[in-house]
Short mmCIF file of C-alpha atoms and ligand atoms in Angstrom, two decimals:
data_model
loop_
_atom_site.label_atom_id
_atom_site.label_comp_id
_atom_site.label_asym_id
_atom_site.label_seq_id
_atom_site.Cartn_x
_atom_site.Cartn_y
_atom_site.Cartn_z
CA MET A 1 127.09 -44.64 -98.49
CA LYS A 2 123.92 -42.93 -97.28
CA ASN A 3 120.89 -45.15 -96.86
CA TRP A 4 118.88 -43.18 -99.38
CA GLU A 5 121.46 -43.79 -102.05
CA LYS A 6 120.42 -47.40 -102.57
CA ASN A 7 116.98 -46.17 -103.67
CA ILE A 8 118.23 -43.88 -106.37
CA ARG A 9 117.60 -44.85 -109.99
CA LYS A 10 121.16 -44.79 -111.26
CA VAL A 11 121.52 -44.45 -114.99
CA VAL A 12 124.26 -43.94 -117.53
CA PRO A 13 122.74 -41.33 -119.84
CA TYR A 14 122.86 -41.14 -123.63
CA VAL A 15 125.50 -38.71 -124.89
CA PRO A 16 124.28 -36.61 -127.83
CA GLY A 17 126.70 -35.18 -130.41
CA GLU A 18 128.41 -31.86 -129.68
CA GLN A 19 126.63 -28.57 -130.43
CA PRO A 20 129.63 -26.20 -130.68
CA LYS A 21 128.83 -22.49 -130.60
CA LYS A 22 131.16 -21.35 -133.36
CA ALA A 23 130.14 -18.75 -135.89
CA ARG A 24 131.99 -20.44 -138.74
CA MET A 25 132.09 -24.18 -138.79
CA ILE A 26 130.98 -27.08 -140.91
CA LYS A 27 128.67 -29.09 -138.72
CA LEU A 28 128.34 -32.65 -139.98
CA ASN A 29 128.11 -34.42 -136.63
CA THR A 30 124.44 -34.78 -135.63
CA ASN A 31 122.61 -35.62 -138.87
CA GLU A 32 120.83 -32.29 -139.03
CA ASN A 33 119.49 -30.96 -142.32
CA PRO A 34 121.59 -28.15 -143.87
CA TYR A 35 118.52 -26.46 -145.40
CA PRO A 36 116.03 -24.28 -143.50
CA PRO A 37 112.54 -25.58 -142.70
CA ALA A 38 109.73 -25.06 -145.26
CA PRO A 39 108.97 -21.33 -145.86
CA GLY A 40 105.56 -21.70 -144.19
CA VAL A 41 107.34 -22.31 -140.88
CA ALA A 42 108.88 -18.80 -140.81
CA GLU A 43 105.58 -17.25 -141.92
CA THR A 44 103.69 -19.09 -139.17
CA LEU A 45 106.23 -18.00 -136.58
CA LYS A 46 105.79 -14.33 -137.58
CA CYS A 47 102.05 -14.62 -136.96
CA ILE A 48 102.25 -16.25 -133.52
CA ASP A 49 100.00 -14.43 -131.07
CA THR A 50 102.05 -14.35 -127.87
CA ASP A 51 98.94 -13.62 -125.84
CA LYS A 52 97.88 -17.21 -126.57
CA LEU A 53 100.86 -18.43 -124.55
CA ARG A 54 98.71 -17.81 -121.46
CA LEU A 55 96.81 -20.92 -122.43
CA TYR A 56 97.86 -24.54 -122.22
CA PRO A 57 98.52 -26.11 -125.61
CA ASP A 58 96.07 -28.55 -127.19
CA PRO A 59 96.76 -31.76 -125.23
CA VAL A 60 95.81 -33.99 -128.16
CA VAL A 61 97.90 -31.92 -130.62
CA GLY A 62 94.94 -32.18 -133.01
CA ASP A 63 96.16 -29.95 -135.90
CA LEU A 64 99.53 -31.63 -136.19
CA VAL A 65 98.14 -35.16 -135.78
CA GLN A 66 95.60 -34.44 -138.54
CA ALA A 67 98.26 -32.95 -140.85
CA ILE A 68 100.50 -36.01 -140.37
CA ALA A 69 97.51 -38.34 -140.93
CA ASP A 70 96.67 -36.43 -144.14
CA PHE A 71 100.25 -36.64 -145.40
CA TYR A 72 100.40 -40.43 -144.96
CA GLN A 73 96.73 -41.11 -145.76
CA VAL A 74 96.05 -42.84 -142.43
CA GLY A 75 93.42 -42.22 -139.77
CA SER A 76 94.15 -39.54 -137.18
CA ASN A 77 93.60 -42.27 -134.56
CA GLN A 78 96.68 -44.00 -136.02
CA VAL A 79 99.07 -41.14 -135.19
CA PHE A 80 100.88 -40.41 -131.92
CA VAL A 81 103.14 -37.37 -131.61
CA GLY A 82 105.93 -36.62 -129.18
CA VAL A 83 108.75 -34.22 -128.43
CA GLY A 84 111.17 -35.65 -130.97
CA SER A 85 111.18 -39.31 -131.84
CA ASP A 86 113.31 -39.82 -128.72
CA ASP A 87 110.22 -38.98 -126.67
CA VAL A 88 108.04 -41.24 -128.86
CA LEU A 89 110.52 -44.11 -128.55
CA ALA A 90 110.82 -43.70 -124.76
CA MET A 91 107.00 -43.90 -124.51
CA ILE A 92 107.02 -46.99 -126.71
CA PHE A 93 109.61 -48.71 -124.51
CA MET A 94 107.52 -47.89 -121.44
CA THR A 95 104.21 -48.99 -122.98
CA PHE A 96 105.09 -52.12 -124.92
CA PHE A 97 108.30 -53.63 -123.54
CA ASN A 98 107.13 -55.12 -120.26
CA SER A 99 107.99 -58.79 -120.75
CA ASP A 100 110.42 -60.87 -118.69
CA LYS A 101 111.99 -61.93 -121.97
CA PRO A 102 114.67 -59.70 -123.46
CA ILE A 103 113.85 -57.21 -126.19
CA LEU A 104 116.09 -57.52 -129.25
CA PHE A 105 117.98 -54.84 -131.16
CA PRO A 106 121.20 -54.79 -133.22
CA ASP A 107 124.56 -54.63 -131.42
CA ILE A 108 125.53 -51.63 -133.54
CA THR A 109 122.58 -49.26 -133.64
CA TYR A 110 121.10 -46.10 -132.16
CA SER A 111 122.82 -45.95 -128.78
CA PHE A 112 119.74 -44.65 -126.97
CA TYR A 113 118.02 -48.08 -127.06
CA ASP A 114 120.09 -49.67 -124.32
CA VAL A 115 119.90 -46.46 -122.25
CA TRP A 116 116.07 -46.58 -122.22
CA ALA A 117 116.11 -50.31 -121.56
CA ASP A 118 118.50 -49.88 -118.62
CA MET A 119 116.57 -46.96 -117.21
CA LEU A 120 113.24 -48.78 -117.42
CA ARG A 121 114.80 -52.10 -116.31
CA ILE A 122 113.83 -53.86 -119.50
CA PRO A 123 115.99 -56.92 -120.21
CA TYR A 124 117.60 -56.80 -123.65
CA GLU A 125 119.90 -58.70 -125.99
CA LYS A 126 122.01 -57.11 -128.68
CA VAL A 127 121.93 -59.08 -131.91
CA PRO A 128 125.22 -58.85 -133.86
CA LEU A 129 125.13 -57.31 -137.33
CA ASP A 130 126.73 -59.44 -140.06
CA GLU A 131 130.20 -58.78 -141.51
CA GLN A 132 128.85 -56.05 -143.81
CA PHE A 133 127.07 -54.31 -140.91
CA ARG A 134 123.72 -55.68 -142.08
CA ILE A 135 120.75 -56.83 -140.01
CA GLN A 136 119.89 -60.49 -140.72
CA SER A 137 116.16 -61.17 -140.28
CA LYS A 138 116.69 -64.78 -139.24
CA ASP A 139 118.60 -63.65 -136.13
CA TYR A 140 115.36 -62.15 -134.79
CA ALA A 141 113.44 -65.44 -134.91
CA ARG A 142 113.80 -66.40 -131.26
CA PRO A 143 111.89 -65.85 -128.03
CA ASN A 144 111.90 -62.17 -127.05
CA GLY A 145 109.91 -59.41 -125.39
CA GLY A 146 109.84 -57.10 -128.40
CA VAL A 147 111.99 -56.01 -131.34
CA ILE A 148 113.29 -52.58 -132.35
CA PHE A 149 115.69 -51.49 -135.09
CA PRO A 150 116.20 -48.40 -137.21
CA ASN A 151 115.74 -48.62 -140.98
CA PRO A 152 118.09 -47.45 -142.37
CA ASN A 153 120.20 -48.43 -139.37
CA ALA A 154 122.26 -45.81 -137.56
CA PRO A 155 125.16 -45.15 -137.57
CA THR A 156 125.76 -47.47 -140.54
CA GLY A 157 123.15 -46.09 -142.98
CA GLU A 158 122.40 -49.67 -144.15
CA LEU A 159 118.88 -50.13 -145.49
CA MET A 160 116.78 -53.29 -145.17
CA GLU A 161 114.29 -54.27 -147.85
CA LEU A 162 110.63 -54.45 -146.82
CA ALA A 163 110.59 -58.23 -147.42
CA GLN A 164 113.28 -58.68 -144.76
CA ILE A 165 111.36 -56.50 -142.32
CA GLU A 166 108.25 -58.53 -143.02
CA ASP A 167 110.22 -61.70 -142.20
CA ILE A 168 111.05 -60.24 -138.78
CA ILE A 169 107.40 -59.32 -138.21
CA LYS A 170 106.15 -62.76 -139.29
CA ALA A 171 108.59 -64.44 -136.89
CA ASN A 172 107.31 -62.25 -134.01
CA PRO A 173 103.49 -62.26 -133.93
CA ASP A 174 103.36 -62.21 -130.11
CA VAL A 175 105.39 -59.05 -129.45
CA ILE A 176 105.53 -55.48 -130.71
CA VAL A 177 107.94 -54.78 -133.58
CA VAL A 178 109.12 -51.17 -133.85
CA VAL A 179 110.71 -49.80 -137.04
CA ASP A 180 112.58 -46.57 -136.26
CA GLU A 181 112.49 -44.68 -139.56
CA ALA A 182 114.37 -41.52 -138.55
CA TYR A 183 116.23 -41.63 -141.91
CA ILE A 184 113.75 -43.41 -144.20
CA ASP A 185 113.02 -40.39 -146.40
CA PHE A 186 116.53 -40.37 -147.87
CA GLY A 187 116.01 -43.33 -150.18
CA GLY A 188 114.26 -46.18 -148.37
CA MET A 189 110.78 -47.73 -148.54
CA SER A 190 108.76 -47.06 -145.41
CA ALA A 191 107.28 -50.01 -143.51
CA LEU A 192 103.96 -48.13 -143.28
CA PRO A 193 102.19 -50.67 -145.58
CA LEU A 194 103.08 -53.33 -142.99
CA VAL A 195 101.20 -51.35 -140.32
CA GLU A 196 98.03 -52.01 -142.34
CA LYS A 197 98.87 -55.69 -142.73
CA TYR A 198 99.95 -56.62 -139.17
CA ASP A 199 98.50 -55.54 -135.82
CA ASN A 200 101.79 -55.52 -133.91
CA VAL A 201 103.90 -53.05 -135.93
CA ILE A 202 104.80 -49.45 -135.06
CA VAL A 203 106.61 -47.10 -137.43
CA VAL A 204 108.39 -44.11 -135.87
CA GLN A 205 109.54 -41.02 -137.80
CA THR A 206 110.83 -37.55 -137.03
CA PHE A 207 110.84 -33.93 -138.24
CA SER A 208 114.51 -33.63 -137.19
CA LYS A 209 116.16 -34.85 -140.39
CA SER A 210 114.17 -34.74 -143.64
CA ARG A 211 112.01 -31.84 -142.43
CA SER A 212 114.84 -29.66 -141.09
CA MET A 213 113.30 -29.16 -137.65
CA ALA A 214 115.60 -30.84 -135.10
CA GLY A 215 115.34 -27.68 -132.96
CA SER A 216 111.56 -27.94 -132.66
CA ARG A 217 111.54 -31.51 -131.35
CA ILE A 218 108.76 -33.29 -133.24
CA GLY A 219 108.49 -37.05 -133.67
CA TYR A 220 105.58 -39.37 -134.36
CA ALA A 221 104.48 -42.97 -134.43
CA ILE A 222 102.02 -44.52 -136.86
CA SER A 223 100.31 -47.79 -135.94
CA SER A 224 96.91 -49.39 -135.40
CA PRO A 225 94.32 -47.36 -133.46
CA ALA A 226 94.54 -49.94 -130.65
CA LEU A 227 98.31 -49.53 -130.13
CA ILE A 228 98.07 -45.73 -130.44
CA ARG A 229 95.46 -45.77 -127.68
CA TYR A 230 97.80 -47.72 -125.36
CA LEU A 231 100.58 -45.29 -126.13
CA ASN A 232 98.39 -42.28 -125.36
CA ASP A 233 97.23 -43.83 -122.08
CA VAL A 234 100.84 -44.02 -120.92
CA LYS A 235 101.72 -40.57 -122.25
CA TYR A 236 98.76 -38.95 -120.44
CA SER A 237 99.78 -40.78 -117.27
CA PHE A 238 103.18 -39.16 -117.46
CA ASN A 239 102.85 -35.61 -118.81
CA SER A 240 99.87 -34.46 -120.84
CA TYR A 241 101.28 -31.21 -122.26
CA THR A 242 104.60 -32.19 -123.80
CA MET A 243 104.38 -30.32 -127.08
CA ASP A 244 104.07 -26.51 -126.87
CA SER A 245 101.58 -24.54 -128.93
CA ILE A 246 104.23 -22.81 -131.08
CA THR A 247 105.77 -26.12 -132.08
CA ILE A 248 102.34 -27.54 -132.93
CA ALA A 249 101.72 -24.62 -135.32
CA LEU A 250 105.18 -24.78 -136.90
CA GLY A 251 105.11 -28.54 -137.38
CA THR A 252 101.69 -28.35 -139.01
CA ALA A 253 102.97 -25.74 -141.48
CA ALA A 254 106.05 -27.86 -142.24
CA ILE A 255 104.30 -31.11 -143.08
CA ARG A 256 101.74 -29.40 -145.30
CA ASP A 257 104.51 -28.38 -147.74
CA ARG A 258 105.16 -31.60 -149.65
CA ALA A 259 106.94 -29.90 -152.57
CA TYR A 260 109.60 -28.26 -150.39
CA PHE A 261 110.14 -31.51 -148.50
CA GLU A 262 110.71 -33.42 -151.74
CA GLU A 263 113.00 -30.73 -153.16
CA THR A 264 115.34 -30.59 -150.14
CA ARG A 265 115.30 -34.38 -149.72
CA ASP A 266 116.33 -34.83 -153.36
CA LYS A 267 119.12 -32.28 -152.99
CA ILE A 268 120.53 -34.17 -150.01
CA ILE A 269 120.36 -37.51 -151.85
CA LYS A 270 122.20 -35.98 -154.82
CA THR A 271 124.89 -34.48 -152.57
CA ARG A 272 125.25 -37.82 -150.76
CA GLU A 273 125.86 -39.71 -153.98
CA TRP A 274 128.42 -37.09 -155.09
CA THR A 275 130.16 -37.33 -151.70
CA LYS A 276 130.30 -41.13 -152.02
CA GLU A 277 132.10 -40.82 -155.37
CA GLN A 278 134.61 -38.37 -153.90
CA LEU A 279 135.25 -40.40 -150.76
CA ALA A 280 135.77 -43.55 -152.85
CA GLU A 281 138.36 -41.72 -154.97
CA LEU A 282 140.19 -40.81 -151.76
CA GLY A 283 140.31 -44.46 -150.70
CA PHE A 284 137.56 -44.40 -148.06
CA VAL A 285 135.59 -47.58 -147.42
CA PHE A 286 131.84 -47.35 -146.73
CA GLY A 287 128.51 -49.06 -147.33
CA ASP A 288 125.75 -47.88 -149.63
CA SER A 289 124.11 -45.48 -147.18
CA LYS A 290 120.47 -44.59 -147.83
CA SER A 291 120.40 -42.00 -145.05
CA ASN A 292 121.59 -38.40 -144.69
CA PHE A 293 125.02 -39.54 -143.51
CA ILE A 294 127.86 -41.77 -144.68
CA PHE A 295 129.65 -44.15 -142.31
CA ALA A 296 133.18 -44.34 -143.65
CA MET A 297 136.70 -45.40 -142.70
CA HIS A 298 140.08 -44.90 -144.29
CA PRO A 299 142.44 -47.89 -144.32
CA LYS A 300 145.50 -45.67 -143.76
CA VAL A 301 144.37 -43.18 -141.08
CA SER A 302 142.60 -44.02 -137.82
CA GLY A 303 139.07 -42.79 -137.19
CA GLU A 304 140.19 -40.91 -134.12
CA LYS A 305 142.99 -39.11 -135.96
CA LEU A 306 140.71 -38.08 -138.82
CA PHE A 307 138.11 -36.86 -136.34
CA GLU A 308 140.75 -34.72 -134.60
CA VAL A 309 142.28 -33.19 -137.73
CA LEU A 310 138.84 -32.35 -139.10
CA LYS A 311 137.91 -30.72 -135.81
CA GLU A 312 141.02 -28.54 -136.01
CA GLN A 313 139.59 -27.26 -139.30
CA ASP A 314 136.24 -26.62 -137.58
CA ILE A 315 134.73 -29.49 -139.52
CA TYR A 316 132.71 -31.54 -137.05
CA VAL A 317 131.87 -35.19 -137.78
CA ARG A 318 130.93 -37.98 -135.35
CA HIS A 319 133.32 -40.62 -134.10
CA PHE A 320 132.26 -43.48 -131.82
CA SER A 321 135.10 -44.95 -129.77
CA LYS A 322 132.89 -47.90 -128.78
CA PRO A 323 132.26 -50.64 -129.75
CA ALA A 324 135.72 -51.52 -131.07
CA ARG A 325 134.26 -52.82 -134.32
CA ILE A 326 133.31 -49.30 -135.42
CA ASN A 327 136.03 -47.18 -133.87
CA GLU A 328 137.85 -46.70 -137.18
CA TYR A 329 134.72 -45.16 -138.71
CA LEU A 330 133.43 -41.61 -138.99
CA ARG A 331 129.79 -40.78 -139.40
CA ILE A 332 129.63 -37.85 -141.78
CA THR A 333 126.32 -36.00 -142.12
CA ILE A 334 125.46 -34.73 -145.60
CA GLY A 335 125.58 -30.93 -145.66
CA THR A 336 125.24 -28.52 -148.58
CA ASP A 337 127.27 -29.04 -151.78
CA GLU A 338 129.66 -26.27 -150.66
CA GLN A 339 130.20 -27.83 -147.24
CA MET A 340 130.88 -31.25 -148.71
CA GLN A 341 133.24 -29.72 -151.26
CA GLU A 342 135.21 -28.11 -148.42
CA LEU A 343 135.33 -31.40 -146.54
CA ILE A 344 136.56 -33.27 -149.61
CA ASP A 345 139.13 -30.56 -150.47
CA PHE A 346 140.57 -30.74 -146.98
CA LEU A 347 140.63 -34.55 -146.93
CA ARG A 348 142.33 -34.62 -150.34
CA SER A 349 145.12 -32.30 -149.23
CA TYR A 350 145.48 -34.02 -145.85
CA LEU A 351 145.69 -37.52 -147.32
CA SER A 352 148.18 -36.52 -150.02
CA ALA A 353 150.48 -34.64 -147.60
N1 PMP B 401 116.29 -42.68 -134.02
C1 PMP B 401 117.49 -42.67 -134.59
C2 PMP B 401 117.97 -43.90 -135.28
C3 PMP B 401 118.30 -41.52 -134.53
O1 PMP B 401 119.51 -41.51 -135.07
C4 PMP B 401 117.80 -40.37 -133.88
C5 PMP B 401 118.63 -39.10 -133.86
N2 PMP B 401 119.49 -38.98 -132.80
C6 PMP B 401 116.55 -40.44 -133.28
C7 PMP B 401 115.81 -41.61 -133.38
C8 PMP B 401 115.96 -39.31 -132.50
O2 PMP B 401 115.73 -38.18 -133.23
P1 PMP B 401 114.75 -37.03 -132.72
O3 PMP B 401 114.52 -37.22 -131.24
O4 PMP B 401 115.46 -35.77 -133.02
O5 PMP B 401 113.49 -37.20 -133.49
#
């Protein structure tokens, strides 16, 4: 071993879902939205003045911050934006999780949390979900250096009621509590009212799912002006120009179109409920997902086998081989009605063969 090797920050990175380059496939593996972004996004893109690319982008991302603040009726000093909510969450870990005590998050959850914690040398404890894959608020009432969980949780899709979230916040007045709402628009109640009520709460959302813009990388946090200031101090100590000027313009156009957002969100919810009925008929077992995916298993065929046979049909879903408790499950993103019909048709013929 070379001497310099001991000073390398060694990390085991997060592994995102596959992005196959096939012309014809049904891609239900990374919780993307099957519908295009709001029409204003394409119009804005057509009018981009490439000469402006000579200039650095607005470091405070003013237009987009204001548009997000307008949408949620909060102050612009309560909004922080980043390059996807992954960027926002990484900044949150760096800014707020600096205690010697472990931060807490569910044992089955977004698998980036332990990667950030390991990379930043933040101690953590994974809190087991209950038998039905649910988060139990009482399990978070113990000494810790911060709390983070998605609502609905990923990859289970299980939603917590606001009262349960408030119980977690009440039990943790001395640390920061982060609610990762990547999937909240598909049927849950946002914890934003709790941001007004408590000074230690941060809500994180993204344009990647309900706003059809995973490719543009836009995420944001909403919290008190004081916490947003701390977050910006760290961000500007790291890289001031993270979001490019084209993305700022496109994101601003997207969030201004409330009607399109509601229309596509409602379509996905309707397709999800239809898919649940079909999967139940085929004998699949799953919880009552309130996200844009369903986490399902079949008692007669292993998760791995189903994943493989679907892939042979160019139908991509997500399978997690670890932890063992979820390795029989598939996480199936909700696509268009036609895509889900094709998935169900294939599963019906495969399971009856
Ligand atoms: N949080 C959760 C729970 C997620 O599933 C994802 C998607 N991988 C993210 C955050 C990050 O999404 P993005 O960086 O695209 O905003």
